[in-house]
Every structure is written in C-alpha cells, then in structure tokens.
XYZ file of C-alpha atoms in Angstrom:
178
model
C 93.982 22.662 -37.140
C 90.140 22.316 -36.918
C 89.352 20.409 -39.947
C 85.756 19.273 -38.698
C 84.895 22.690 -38.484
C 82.975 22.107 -42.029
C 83.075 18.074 -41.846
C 80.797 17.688 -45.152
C 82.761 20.556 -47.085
C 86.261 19.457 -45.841
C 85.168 15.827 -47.168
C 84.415 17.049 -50.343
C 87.534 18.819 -50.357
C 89.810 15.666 -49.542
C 87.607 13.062 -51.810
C 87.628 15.578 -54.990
C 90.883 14.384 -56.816
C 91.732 13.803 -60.701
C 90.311 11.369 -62.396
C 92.191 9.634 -65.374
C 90.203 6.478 -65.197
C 86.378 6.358 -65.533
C 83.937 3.634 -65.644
C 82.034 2.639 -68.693
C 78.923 3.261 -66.627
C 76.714 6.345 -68.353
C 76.623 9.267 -66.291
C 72.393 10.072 -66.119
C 71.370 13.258 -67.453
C 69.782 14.637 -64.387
C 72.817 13.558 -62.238
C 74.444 15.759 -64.925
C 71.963 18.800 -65.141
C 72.643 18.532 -60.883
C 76.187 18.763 -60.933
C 75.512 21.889 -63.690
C 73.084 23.634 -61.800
C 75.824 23.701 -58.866
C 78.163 25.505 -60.887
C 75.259 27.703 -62.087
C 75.469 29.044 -58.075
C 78.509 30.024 -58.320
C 79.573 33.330 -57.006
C 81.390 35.583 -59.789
C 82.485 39.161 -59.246
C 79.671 41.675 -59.204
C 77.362 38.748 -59.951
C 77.970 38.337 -63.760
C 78.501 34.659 -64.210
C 80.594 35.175 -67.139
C 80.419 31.524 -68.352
C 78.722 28.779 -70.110
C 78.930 25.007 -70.072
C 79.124 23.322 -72.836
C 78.458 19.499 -73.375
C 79.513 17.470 -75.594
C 76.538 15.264 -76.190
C 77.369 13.741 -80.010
C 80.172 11.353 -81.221
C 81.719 14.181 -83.328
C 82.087 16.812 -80.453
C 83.894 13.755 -78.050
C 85.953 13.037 -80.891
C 86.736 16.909 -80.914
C 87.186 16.980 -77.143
C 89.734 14.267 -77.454
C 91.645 15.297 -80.627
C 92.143 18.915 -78.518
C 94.084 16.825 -75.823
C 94.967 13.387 -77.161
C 95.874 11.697 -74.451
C 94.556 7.984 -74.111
C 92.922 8.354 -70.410
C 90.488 11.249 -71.436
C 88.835 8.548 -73.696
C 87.588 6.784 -71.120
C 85.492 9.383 -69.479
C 82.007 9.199 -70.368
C 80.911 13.094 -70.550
C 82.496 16.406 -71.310
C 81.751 19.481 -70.299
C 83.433 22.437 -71.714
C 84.056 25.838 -69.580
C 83.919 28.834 -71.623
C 84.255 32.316 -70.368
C 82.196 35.285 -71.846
C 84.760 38.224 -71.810
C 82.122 40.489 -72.890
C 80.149 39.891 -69.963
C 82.747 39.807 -66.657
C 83.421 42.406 -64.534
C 86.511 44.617 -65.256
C 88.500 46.052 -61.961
C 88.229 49.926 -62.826
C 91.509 50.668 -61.878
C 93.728 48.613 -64.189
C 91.014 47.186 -65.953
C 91.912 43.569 -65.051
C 89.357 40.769 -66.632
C 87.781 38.444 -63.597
C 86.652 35.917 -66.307
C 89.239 33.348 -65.611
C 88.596 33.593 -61.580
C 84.898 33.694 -61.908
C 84.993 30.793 -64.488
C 87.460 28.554 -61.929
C 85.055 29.448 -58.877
C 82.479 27.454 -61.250
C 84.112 24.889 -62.571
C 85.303 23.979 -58.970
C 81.569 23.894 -57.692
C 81.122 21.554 -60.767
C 83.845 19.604 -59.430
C 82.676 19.628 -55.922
C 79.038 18.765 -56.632
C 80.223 15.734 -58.852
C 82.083 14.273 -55.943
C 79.254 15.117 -53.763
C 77.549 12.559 -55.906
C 79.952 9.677 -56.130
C 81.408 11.353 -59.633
C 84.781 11.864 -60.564
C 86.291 14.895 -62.523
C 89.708 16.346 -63.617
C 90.459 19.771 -64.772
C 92.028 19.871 -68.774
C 93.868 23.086 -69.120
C 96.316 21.906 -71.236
C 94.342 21.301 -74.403
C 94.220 23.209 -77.865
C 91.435 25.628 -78.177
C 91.299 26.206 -81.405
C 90.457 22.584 -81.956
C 87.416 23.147 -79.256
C 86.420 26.217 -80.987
C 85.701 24.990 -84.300
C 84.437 21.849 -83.238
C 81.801 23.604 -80.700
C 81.253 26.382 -83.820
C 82.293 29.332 -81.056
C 82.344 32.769 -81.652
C 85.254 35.346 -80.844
C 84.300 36.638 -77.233
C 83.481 32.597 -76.299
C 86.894 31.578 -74.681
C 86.769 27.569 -73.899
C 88.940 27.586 -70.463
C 89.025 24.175 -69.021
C 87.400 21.043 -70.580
C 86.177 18.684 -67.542
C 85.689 15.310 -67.849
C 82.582 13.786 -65.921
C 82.068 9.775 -64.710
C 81.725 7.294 -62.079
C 85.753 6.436 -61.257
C 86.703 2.722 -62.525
C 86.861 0.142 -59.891
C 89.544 -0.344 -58.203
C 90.437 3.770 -58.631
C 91.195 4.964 -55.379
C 91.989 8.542 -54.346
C 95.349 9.735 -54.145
C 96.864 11.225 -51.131
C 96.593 14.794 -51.422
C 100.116 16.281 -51.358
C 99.434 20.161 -50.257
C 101.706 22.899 -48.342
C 101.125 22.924 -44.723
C 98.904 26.003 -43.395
C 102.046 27.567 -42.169
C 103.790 27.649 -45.864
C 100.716 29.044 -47.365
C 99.575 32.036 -44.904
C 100.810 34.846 -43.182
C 99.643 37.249 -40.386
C 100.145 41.062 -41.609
C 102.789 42.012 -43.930
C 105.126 39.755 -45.848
C-alpha cells in the first residue's frame, strides 16, 4: 500500500484520534475561527453547505453542552462547537428524495477535525448526546438539527494517540460486483 502517496494528508489521518482528555490551556480564538473556516470549505452535495457551527462561548451554554452528555471527560475540554444541519437547505436525491444533510454535515465536521489536528488540537465526535437539551439551551428552531457536538483543545500531557485499529484495505473494498 502507498501510504506516502499524500504524506501530509495520511498524517493527519493517523494523528486525528478522540480526545477525552484536554489541557486547561485556552484554545485562541483565531486558532478557533481557523479550524472553522476549514470546515466552512467543505464540499456538500450540489454545493449547499447545509450547516452551521455553533459555539458555545458562555458558562451557561458549556453547562448545557455537558448536561446533554454528562460524562466527566467532556468537562475538561475547553471549547464546544456544535454541528447543526439545516434540512431546509440540503440537497434532496430526486429519485427517493433522500436528505444529504447528515453526509454533508460529517464531510464538515471531519475537515473541522482534520484542521484542528493540523494545528496541534485535539477533537472527538459526540453523537451520543440529547438534543433536546442542546436545542433549548442554544434557543434552536425546528429545521436547526444539532448533529454532533465536538469538543476542541490542546490534548493533556502525557495523552498520546491511540493505535488506530481499522479493517485492512482488502476487508473494506472490492473490484466490480459483490
């Protein structure tokens, strides 16, 4: 396999992991509006960027972040963003009518997650939270889905990345029909 094909991407790629332990060190807000403005190039399906990044830049919307997924790590991290998806505004595949929000949204989030790493910041994707929580907290209206909630720091010390446990190329692609 040629993995230095893309040697800066396929670093990125192996570095990114998911951060449960984050530094008390402030995260500074042009490193953050950098790490946004990667997700803001994002591709999404016929270029609607069906999404919006919220941040949760006051005491009461952290608390809110945390009381949607109360588990003790996520307190550590110094920002959150919120992913929301505009359902409204995606693309809709004409034949069945399927809603790309989700994918376009996850293309984002994972340029967010890229670019952080790319600047010696750690994130971890939150799926698993209560949105209703999110959505009162955030004051969202009805078409405003909150998708992922990522948290955004420099990694503790001592936090090293995990060995990446992934299906081998052969598992995960086929040639032609299955």
């Amino acid at each position: 396999m040629q993995n230095n094909a893309y040697p800066q991407l396929y670093n990125l790629a192996r570095e990114r992991f998911s951060c449960r332990s984050y530094s008390d060190r402030a995260v500074e807000r042009d490193t953050l509006l950098a790490v946004l403005d990667i997700a803001r190039l994002a591709p999404s399906a016929c270029n609607r960027q069906p999404w919006l990044f919220l941040v949760a830049d006051s005491d009461e919307l952290r608390e809110a972040v945390v009381k949607s997924y109360p588990r003790e790590w996520i307190k550590s991290a110094p920002e959150f963003i919120v992913a929301c998806g505009l359902h409204s505004e995606a693309w809709h595949r004409g034949c069945d009518g399927k809603d790309h929000t989700d994918v376009d949204v996850s293309i984002a989030v994972e340029h967010l997650c890229l670019g952080a790493t790319s600047m010696d910041l750690a994130t971890c994707w939150v799926c698993n939270f209560d949105p209703e929580v999110i959505r009162v907290a955030f004051n969202l209206p009805a078409d405003v889905e909150p998708v992922a909630i990522i948290p955004v720091g420099y990694p503790a010390e001592g936090t090293e990345i995990p060995a990446k446990k992934r299906k081998e190329l052969s598992e995960i692609v086929k040639w032609g029909k299955l």
